CSV table of C-alpha atoms in Angstrom, one decimal:
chain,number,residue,atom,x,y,z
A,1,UNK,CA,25.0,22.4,11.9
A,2,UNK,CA,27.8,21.2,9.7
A,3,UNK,CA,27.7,17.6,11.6
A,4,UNK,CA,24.0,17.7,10.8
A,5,UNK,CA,23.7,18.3,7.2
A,6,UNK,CA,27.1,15.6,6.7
A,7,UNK,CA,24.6,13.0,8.4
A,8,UNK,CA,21.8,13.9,6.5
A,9,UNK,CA,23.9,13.8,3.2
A,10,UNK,CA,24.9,10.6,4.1
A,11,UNK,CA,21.8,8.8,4.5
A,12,UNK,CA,20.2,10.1,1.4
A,13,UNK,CA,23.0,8.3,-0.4
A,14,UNK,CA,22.8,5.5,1.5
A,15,UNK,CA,18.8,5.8,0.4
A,16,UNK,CA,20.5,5.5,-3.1
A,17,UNK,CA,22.3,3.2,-3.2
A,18,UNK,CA,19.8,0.8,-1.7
A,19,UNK,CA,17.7,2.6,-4.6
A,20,UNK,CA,20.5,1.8,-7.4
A,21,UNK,CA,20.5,-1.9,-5.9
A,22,UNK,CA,16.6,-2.8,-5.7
A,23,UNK,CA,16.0,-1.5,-9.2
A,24,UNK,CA,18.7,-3.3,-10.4
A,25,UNK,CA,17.5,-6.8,-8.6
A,26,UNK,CA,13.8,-6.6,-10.5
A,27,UNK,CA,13.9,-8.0,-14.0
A,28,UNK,CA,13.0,-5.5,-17.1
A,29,UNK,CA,9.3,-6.0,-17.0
A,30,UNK,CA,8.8,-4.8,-13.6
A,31,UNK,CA,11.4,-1.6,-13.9
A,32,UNK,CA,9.1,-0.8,-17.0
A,33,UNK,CA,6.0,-0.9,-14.6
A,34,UNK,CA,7.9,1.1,-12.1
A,35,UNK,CA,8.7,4.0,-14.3
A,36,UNK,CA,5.2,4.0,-16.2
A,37,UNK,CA,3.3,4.5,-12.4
A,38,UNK,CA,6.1,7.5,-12.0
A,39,UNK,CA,5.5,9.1,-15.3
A,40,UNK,CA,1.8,9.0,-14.5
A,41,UNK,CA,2.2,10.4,-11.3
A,42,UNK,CA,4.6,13.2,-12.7
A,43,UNK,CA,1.6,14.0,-15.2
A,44,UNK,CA,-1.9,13.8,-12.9
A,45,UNK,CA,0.9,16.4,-10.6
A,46,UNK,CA,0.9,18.7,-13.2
A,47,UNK,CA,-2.9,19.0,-12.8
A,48,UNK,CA,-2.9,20.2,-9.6
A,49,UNK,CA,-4.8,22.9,-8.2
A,50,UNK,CA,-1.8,25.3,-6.7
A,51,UNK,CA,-3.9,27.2,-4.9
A,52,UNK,CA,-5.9,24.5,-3.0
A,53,UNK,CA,-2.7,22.5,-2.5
A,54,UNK,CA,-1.5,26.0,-0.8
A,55,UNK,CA,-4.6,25.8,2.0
A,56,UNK,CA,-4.2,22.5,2.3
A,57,UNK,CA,-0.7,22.6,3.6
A,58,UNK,CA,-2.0,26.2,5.7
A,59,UNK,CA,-4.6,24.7,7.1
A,60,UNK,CA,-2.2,21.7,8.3
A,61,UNK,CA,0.6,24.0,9.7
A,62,UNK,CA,-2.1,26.0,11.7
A,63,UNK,CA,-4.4,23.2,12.7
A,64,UNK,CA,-1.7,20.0,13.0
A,65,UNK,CA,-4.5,17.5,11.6
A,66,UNK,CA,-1.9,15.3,10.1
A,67,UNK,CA,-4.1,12.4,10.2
A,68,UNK,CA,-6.7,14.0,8.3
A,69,UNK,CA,-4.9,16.2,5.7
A,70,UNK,CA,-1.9,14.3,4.8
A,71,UNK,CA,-4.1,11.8,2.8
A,72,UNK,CA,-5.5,15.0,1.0
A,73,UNK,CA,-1.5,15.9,-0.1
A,74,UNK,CA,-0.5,12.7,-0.5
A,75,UNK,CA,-3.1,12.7,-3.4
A,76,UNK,CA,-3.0,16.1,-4.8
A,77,UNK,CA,0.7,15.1,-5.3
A,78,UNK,CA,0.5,11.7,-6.4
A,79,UNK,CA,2.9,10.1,-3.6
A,80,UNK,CA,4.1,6.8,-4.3
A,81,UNK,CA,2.9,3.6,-2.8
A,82,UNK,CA,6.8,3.9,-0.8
A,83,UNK,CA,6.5,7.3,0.3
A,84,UNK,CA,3.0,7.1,1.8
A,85,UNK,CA,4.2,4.0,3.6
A,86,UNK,CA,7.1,6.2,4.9
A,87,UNK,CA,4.3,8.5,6.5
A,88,UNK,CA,2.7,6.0,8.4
């Protein structure tokens, strides 16, 4: 258990690192873009129906229709470009 959560620690700071280091590779203009899409995202999330967003995720932990629902949360929660690729 211990073993796990070590390895698991470990590869989300290896996630930022290689964060840290592609922000800091893009020039100014494009870090500006970057953190405008996020702050838009953080604010259409703010908008979002709780409640449906609850029987969304219900309906896919009882029916298992990732293909069809995940699209459905990956928009209620404004995932990035990055993280839906991560999905796929």
């Amino acid at each position: 258990m211990i073993e796990e959560k070590d390895k698991e620690i470990s590869k989300l700071l290896d996630g930022s690192k290689d964060l840290h280091q592609s922000l800091e590779s893009k020039p100014p203009e494009a870090m500006l873009k970057f953190e405008l899409h996020n702050m838009e995202r953080v604010q259409k999330r703010e908008g979002v129906d709780m409640t449906y967003l609850k029987n969304v995720i219900l309906k896919l932990l009882k029916t298992g229709e990732v293909e069809t629902l995940l699209p459905v949360i990956g928009t209620l929660l404004q995932f990035s470009p990055e993280e839906l690729g991560t999905l796929c």
